[in-house]
PDB file of C-alpha atoms and ligand atoms in Angstrom:
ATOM      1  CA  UNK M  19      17.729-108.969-126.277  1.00  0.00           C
ATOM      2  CA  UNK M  20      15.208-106.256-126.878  1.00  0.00           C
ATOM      3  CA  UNK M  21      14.497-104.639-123.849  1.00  0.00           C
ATOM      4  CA  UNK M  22      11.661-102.384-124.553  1.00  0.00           C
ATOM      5  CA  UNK M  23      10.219-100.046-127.518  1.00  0.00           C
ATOM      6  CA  UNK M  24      11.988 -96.675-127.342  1.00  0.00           C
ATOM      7  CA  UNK M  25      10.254 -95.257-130.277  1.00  0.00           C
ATOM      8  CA  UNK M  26       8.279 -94.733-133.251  1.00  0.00           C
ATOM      9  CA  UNK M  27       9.547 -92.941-136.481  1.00  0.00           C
ATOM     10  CA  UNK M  28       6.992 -91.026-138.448  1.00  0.00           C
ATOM     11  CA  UNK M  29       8.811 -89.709-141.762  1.00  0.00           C
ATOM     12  CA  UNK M  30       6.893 -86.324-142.780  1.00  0.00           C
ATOM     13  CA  UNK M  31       7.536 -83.989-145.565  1.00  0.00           C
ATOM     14  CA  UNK M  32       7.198 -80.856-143.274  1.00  0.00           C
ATOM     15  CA  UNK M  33       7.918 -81.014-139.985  1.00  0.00           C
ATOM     16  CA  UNK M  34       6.853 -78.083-138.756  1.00  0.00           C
ATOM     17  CA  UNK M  35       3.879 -78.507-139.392  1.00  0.00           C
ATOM     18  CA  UNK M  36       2.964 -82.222-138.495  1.00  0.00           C
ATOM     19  CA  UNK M  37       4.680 -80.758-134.710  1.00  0.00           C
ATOM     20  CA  UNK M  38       2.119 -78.516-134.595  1.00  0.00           C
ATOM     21  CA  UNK M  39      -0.761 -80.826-135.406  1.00  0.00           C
ATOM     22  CA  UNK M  40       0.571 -83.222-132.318  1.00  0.00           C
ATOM     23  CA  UNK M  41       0.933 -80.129-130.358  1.00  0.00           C
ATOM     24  CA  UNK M  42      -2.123 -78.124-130.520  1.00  0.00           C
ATOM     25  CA  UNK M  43      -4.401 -80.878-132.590  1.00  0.00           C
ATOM     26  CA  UNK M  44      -3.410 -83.573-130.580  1.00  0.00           C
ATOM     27  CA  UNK M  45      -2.328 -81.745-127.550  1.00  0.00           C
ATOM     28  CA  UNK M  46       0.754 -83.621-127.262  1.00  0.00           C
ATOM     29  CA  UNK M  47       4.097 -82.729-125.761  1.00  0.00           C
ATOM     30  CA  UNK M  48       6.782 -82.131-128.346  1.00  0.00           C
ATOM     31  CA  UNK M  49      10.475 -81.230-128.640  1.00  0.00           C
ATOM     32  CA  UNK M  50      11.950 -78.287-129.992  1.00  0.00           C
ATOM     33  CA  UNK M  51      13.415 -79.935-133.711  1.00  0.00           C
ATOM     34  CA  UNK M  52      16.949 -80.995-133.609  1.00  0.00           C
ATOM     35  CA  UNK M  53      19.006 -81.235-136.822  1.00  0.00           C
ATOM     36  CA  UNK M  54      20.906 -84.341-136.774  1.00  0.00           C
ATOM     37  CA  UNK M  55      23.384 -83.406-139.773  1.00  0.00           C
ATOM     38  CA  UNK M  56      25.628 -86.630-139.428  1.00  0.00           C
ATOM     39  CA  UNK M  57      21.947 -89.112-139.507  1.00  0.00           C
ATOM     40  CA  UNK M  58      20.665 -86.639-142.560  1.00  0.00           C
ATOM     41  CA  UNK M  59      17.566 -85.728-140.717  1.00  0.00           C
ATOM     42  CA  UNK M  60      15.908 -82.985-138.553  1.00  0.00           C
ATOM     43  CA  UNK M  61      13.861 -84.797-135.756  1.00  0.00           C
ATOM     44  CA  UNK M  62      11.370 -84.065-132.657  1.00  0.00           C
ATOM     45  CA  UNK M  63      10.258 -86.036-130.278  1.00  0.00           C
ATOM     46  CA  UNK M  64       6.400 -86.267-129.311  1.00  0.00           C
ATOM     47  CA  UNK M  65       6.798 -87.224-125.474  1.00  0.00           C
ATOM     48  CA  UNK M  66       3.926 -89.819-124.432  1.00  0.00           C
ATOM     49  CA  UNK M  67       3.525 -91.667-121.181  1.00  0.00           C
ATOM     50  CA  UNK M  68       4.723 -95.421-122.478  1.00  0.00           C
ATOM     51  CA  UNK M  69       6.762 -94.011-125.559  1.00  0.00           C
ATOM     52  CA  UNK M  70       7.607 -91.407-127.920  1.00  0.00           C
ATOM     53  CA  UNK M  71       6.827 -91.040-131.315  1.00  0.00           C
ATOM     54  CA  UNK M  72       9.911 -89.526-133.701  1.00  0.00           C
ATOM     55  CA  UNK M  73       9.048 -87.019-136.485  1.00  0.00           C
ATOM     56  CA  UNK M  74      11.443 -86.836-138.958  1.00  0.00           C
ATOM     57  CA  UNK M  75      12.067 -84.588-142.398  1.00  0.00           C
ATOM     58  CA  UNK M  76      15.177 -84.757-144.946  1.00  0.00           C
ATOM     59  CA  UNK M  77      18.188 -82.857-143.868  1.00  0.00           C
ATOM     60  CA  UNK M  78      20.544 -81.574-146.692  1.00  0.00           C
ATOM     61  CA  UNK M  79      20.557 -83.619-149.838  1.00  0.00           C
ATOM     62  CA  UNK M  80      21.769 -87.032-149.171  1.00  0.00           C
ATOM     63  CA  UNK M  81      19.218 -87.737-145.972  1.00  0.00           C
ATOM     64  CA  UNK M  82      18.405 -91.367-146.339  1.00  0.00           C
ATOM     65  CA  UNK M  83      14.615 -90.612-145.566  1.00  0.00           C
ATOM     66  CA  UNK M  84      14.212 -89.036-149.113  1.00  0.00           C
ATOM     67  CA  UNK M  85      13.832 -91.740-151.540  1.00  0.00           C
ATOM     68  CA  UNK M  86      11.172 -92.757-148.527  1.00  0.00           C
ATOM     69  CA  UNK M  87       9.131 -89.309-148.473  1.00  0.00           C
ATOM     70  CA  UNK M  88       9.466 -89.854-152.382  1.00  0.00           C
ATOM     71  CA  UNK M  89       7.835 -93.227-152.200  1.00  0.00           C
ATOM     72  CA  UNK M  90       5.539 -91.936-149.947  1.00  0.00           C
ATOM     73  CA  UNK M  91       4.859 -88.169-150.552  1.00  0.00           C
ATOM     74  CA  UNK M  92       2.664 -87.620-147.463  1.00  0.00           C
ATOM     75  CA  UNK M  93       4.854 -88.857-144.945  1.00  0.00           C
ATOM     76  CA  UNK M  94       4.378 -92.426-142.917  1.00  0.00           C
ATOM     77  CA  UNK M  95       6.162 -95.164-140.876  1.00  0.00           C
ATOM     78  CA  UNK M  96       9.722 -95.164-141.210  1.00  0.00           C
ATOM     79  CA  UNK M  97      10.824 -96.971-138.542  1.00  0.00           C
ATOM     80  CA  UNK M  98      10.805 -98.883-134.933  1.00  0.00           C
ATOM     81  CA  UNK M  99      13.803 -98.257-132.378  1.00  0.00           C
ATOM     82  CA  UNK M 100      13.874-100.723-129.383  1.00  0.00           C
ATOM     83  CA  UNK M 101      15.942-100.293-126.482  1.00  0.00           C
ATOM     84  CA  UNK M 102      19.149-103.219-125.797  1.00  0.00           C
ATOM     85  CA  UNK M 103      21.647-103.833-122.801  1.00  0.00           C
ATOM     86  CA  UNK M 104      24.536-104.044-124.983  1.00  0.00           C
ATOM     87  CA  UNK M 105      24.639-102.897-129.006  1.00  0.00           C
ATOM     88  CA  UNK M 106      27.861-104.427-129.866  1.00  0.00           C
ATOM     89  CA  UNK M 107      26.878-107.981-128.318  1.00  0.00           C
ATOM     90  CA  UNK M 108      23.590-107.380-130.360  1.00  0.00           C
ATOM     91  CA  UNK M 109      24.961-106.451-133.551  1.00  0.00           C
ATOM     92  CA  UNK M 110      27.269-109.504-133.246  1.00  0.00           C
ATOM     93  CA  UNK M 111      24.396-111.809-132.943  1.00  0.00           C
ATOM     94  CA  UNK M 112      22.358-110.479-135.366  1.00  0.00           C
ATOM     95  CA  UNK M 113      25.092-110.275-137.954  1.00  0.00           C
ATOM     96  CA  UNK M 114      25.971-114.495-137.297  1.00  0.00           C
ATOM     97  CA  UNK M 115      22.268-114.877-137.360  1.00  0.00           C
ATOM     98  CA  UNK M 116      22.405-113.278-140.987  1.00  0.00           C
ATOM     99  CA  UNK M 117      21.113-109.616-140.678  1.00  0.00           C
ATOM    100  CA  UNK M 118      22.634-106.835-142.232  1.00  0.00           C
ATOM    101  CA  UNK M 119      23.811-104.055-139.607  1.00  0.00           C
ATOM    102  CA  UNK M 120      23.315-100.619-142.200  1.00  0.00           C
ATOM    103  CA  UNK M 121      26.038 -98.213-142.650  1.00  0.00           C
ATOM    104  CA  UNK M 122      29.770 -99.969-141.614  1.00  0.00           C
ATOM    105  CA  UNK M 123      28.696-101.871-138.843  1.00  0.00           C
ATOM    106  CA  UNK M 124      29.954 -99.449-135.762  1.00  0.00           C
ATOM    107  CA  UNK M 125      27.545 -97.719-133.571  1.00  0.00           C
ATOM    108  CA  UNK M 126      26.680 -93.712-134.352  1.00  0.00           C
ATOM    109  CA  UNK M 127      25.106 -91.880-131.582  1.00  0.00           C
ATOM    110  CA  UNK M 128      21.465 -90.767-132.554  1.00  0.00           C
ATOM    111  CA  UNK M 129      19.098 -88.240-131.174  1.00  0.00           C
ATOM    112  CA  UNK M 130      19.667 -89.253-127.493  1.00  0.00           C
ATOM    113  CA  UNK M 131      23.395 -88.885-127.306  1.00  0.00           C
ATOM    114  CA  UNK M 132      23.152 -92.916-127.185  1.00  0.00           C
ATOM    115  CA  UNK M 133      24.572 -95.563-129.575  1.00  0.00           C
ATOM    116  CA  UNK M 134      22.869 -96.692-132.387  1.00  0.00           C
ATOM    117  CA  UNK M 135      22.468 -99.106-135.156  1.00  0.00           C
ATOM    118  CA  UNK M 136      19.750-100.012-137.762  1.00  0.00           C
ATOM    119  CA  UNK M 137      19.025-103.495-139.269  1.00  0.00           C
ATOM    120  CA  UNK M 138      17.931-103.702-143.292  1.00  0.00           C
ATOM    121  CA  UNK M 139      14.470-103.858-143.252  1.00  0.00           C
ATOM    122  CA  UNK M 140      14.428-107.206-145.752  1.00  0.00           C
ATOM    123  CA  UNK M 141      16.013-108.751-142.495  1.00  0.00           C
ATOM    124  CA  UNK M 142      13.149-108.366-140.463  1.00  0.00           C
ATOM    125  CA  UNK M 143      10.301-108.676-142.598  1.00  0.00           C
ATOM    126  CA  UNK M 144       9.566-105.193-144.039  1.00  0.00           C
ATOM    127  CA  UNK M 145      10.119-102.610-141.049  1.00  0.00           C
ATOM    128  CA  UNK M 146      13.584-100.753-140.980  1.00  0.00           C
ATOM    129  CA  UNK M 147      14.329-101.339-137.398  1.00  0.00           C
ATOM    130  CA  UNK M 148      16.963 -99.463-135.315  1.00  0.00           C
ATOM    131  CA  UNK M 149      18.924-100.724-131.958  1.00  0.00           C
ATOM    132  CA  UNK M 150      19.768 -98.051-129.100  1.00  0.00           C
ATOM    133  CA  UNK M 151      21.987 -98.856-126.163  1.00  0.00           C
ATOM    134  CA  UNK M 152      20.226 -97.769-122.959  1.00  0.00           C
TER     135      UNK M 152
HETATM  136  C1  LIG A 227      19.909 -92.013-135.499  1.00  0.00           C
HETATM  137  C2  LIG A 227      19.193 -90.711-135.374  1.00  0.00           C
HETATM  138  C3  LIG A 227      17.697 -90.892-135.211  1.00  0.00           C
HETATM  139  C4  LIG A 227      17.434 -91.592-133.882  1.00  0.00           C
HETATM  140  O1  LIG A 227      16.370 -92.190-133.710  1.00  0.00           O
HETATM  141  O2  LIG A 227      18.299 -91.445-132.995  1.00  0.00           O
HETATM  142  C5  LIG A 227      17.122 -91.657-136.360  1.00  0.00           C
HETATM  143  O3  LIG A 227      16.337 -92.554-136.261  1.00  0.00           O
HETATM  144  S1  LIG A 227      17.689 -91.147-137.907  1.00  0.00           S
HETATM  145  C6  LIG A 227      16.636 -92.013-139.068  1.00  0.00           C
HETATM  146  C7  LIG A 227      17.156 -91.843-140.467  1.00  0.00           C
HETATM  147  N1  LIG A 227      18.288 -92.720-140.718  1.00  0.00           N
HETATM  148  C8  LIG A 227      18.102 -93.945-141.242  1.00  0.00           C
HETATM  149  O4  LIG A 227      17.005 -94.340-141.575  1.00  0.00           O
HETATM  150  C9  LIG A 227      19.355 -94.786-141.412  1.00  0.00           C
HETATM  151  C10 LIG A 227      19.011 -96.186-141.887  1.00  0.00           C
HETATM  152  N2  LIG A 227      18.298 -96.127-143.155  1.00  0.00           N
HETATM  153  C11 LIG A 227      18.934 -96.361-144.346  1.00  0.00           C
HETATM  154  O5  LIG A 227      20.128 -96.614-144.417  1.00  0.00           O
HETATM  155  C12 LIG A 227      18.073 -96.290-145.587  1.00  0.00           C
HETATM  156  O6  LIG A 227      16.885 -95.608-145.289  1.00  0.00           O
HETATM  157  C13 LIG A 227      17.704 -97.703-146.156  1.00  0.00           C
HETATM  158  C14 LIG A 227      18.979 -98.430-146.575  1.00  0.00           C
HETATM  159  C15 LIG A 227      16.927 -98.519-145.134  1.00  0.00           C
HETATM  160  C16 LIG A 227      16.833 -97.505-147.371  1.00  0.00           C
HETATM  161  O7  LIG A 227      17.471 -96.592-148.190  1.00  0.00           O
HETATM  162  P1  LIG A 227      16.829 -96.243-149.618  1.00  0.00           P
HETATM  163  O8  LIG A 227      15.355 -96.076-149.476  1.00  0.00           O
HETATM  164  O9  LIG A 227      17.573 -95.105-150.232  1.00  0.00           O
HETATM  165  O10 LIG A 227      17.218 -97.543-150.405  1.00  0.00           O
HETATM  166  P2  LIG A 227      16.302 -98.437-151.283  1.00  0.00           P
HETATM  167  O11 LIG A 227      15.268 -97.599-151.973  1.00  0.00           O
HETATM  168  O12 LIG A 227      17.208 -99.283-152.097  1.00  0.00           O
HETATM  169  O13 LIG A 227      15.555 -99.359-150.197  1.00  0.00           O
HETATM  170  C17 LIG A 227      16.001-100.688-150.020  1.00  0.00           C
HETATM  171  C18 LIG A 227      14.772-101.491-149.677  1.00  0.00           C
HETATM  172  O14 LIG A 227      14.319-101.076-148.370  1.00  0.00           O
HETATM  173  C19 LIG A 227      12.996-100.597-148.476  1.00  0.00           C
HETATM  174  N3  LIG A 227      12.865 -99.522-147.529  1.00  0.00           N
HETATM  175  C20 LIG A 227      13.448 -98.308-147.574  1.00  0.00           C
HETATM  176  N4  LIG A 227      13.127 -97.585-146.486  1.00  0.00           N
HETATM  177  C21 LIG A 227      12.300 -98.370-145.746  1.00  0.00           C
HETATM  178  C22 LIG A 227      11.613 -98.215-144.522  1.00  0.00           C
HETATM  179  N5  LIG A 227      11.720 -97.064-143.816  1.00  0.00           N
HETATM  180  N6  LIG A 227      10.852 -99.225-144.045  1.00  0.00           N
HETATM  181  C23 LIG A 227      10.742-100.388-144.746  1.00  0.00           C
HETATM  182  N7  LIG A 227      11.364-100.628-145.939  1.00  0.00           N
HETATM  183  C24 LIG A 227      12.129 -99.615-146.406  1.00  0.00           C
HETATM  184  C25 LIG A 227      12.803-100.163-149.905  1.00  0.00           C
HETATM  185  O15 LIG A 227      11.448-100.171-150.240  1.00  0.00           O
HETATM  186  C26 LIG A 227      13.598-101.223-150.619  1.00  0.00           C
HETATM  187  O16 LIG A 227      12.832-102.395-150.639  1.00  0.00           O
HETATM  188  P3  LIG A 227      12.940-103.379-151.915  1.00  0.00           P
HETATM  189  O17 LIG A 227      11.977-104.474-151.631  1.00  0.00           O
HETATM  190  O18 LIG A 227      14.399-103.812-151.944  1.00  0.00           O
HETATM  191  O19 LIG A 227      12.565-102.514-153.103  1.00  0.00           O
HETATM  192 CO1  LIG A 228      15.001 -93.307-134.735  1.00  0.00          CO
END
């Protein structure tokens, strides 16, 4: 089912400036940010030959990164996204298999106009872990 790792999350308290430590310390290639009102977040992408690496800051005062960045001041994992064939056939075997599919259960579309879905983190051993349909 998962096809291949589309990215990794990096919550940070200010984005700005974490872009422009993997832009000019790290001489990476990185988006212009993107606020993503309906996910709660404001996000770039650091573009890298075998994946990409999300940055991601609190948008507006329910983002659901904030009791994360409050856990963890200084920023840090948040997240893996993998890449599936079909999201609604994976959600459906995930759910018999007894995850929990976050938020009511339907796709959103995330930061690459695609559909999306994230999985409780208790259901796979610690790491919040989000679906996108290629
Ligand atoms: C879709 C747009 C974009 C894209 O890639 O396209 C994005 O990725 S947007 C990313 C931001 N959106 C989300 O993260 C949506 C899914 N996340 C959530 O719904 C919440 O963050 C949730 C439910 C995972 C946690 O919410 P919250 O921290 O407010 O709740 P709790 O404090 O009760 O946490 C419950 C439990 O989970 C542990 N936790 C929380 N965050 C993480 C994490 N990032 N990784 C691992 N574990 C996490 C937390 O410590 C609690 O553990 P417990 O043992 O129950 O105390
Ligand atoms: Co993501």
């Amino acid at each position: 089912m998962l096809l291949r790792l589309n990215h990794v999350a990096l919550a940070v308290p200010d984005l700005m400036a974490a872009s422009a430590t993997y832009r000019a310390t790290l001489g990476a290639t990185v988006s212009e940010p993107r606020a993503l009102g309906e996910h709660g977040v404001t996000v770039v992408f650091v573009e890298l030959n075998n994946t990409k690496i999300e940055l991601l800051e609190p948008l507006g005062d329910a983002s659901p990164i904030a009791a994360f960045l409050a856990k963890n001041p200084k920023g840090g994992m948040h997240h893996l996204c993998y890449d599936v064939a079909d999201i609604r056939a994976a959600r459906d075997h995930l759910v018999a298999a007894g995850a929990r599919v976050l938020g009511n259960g339907e796709p959103k579309i995330g930061a690459h106009g695609k559909p999306v879905l994230f999985l409780h983190p208790g259901d796979v051993h610690g790491t919040l872990t989000e679906l996108e349909e290629v």
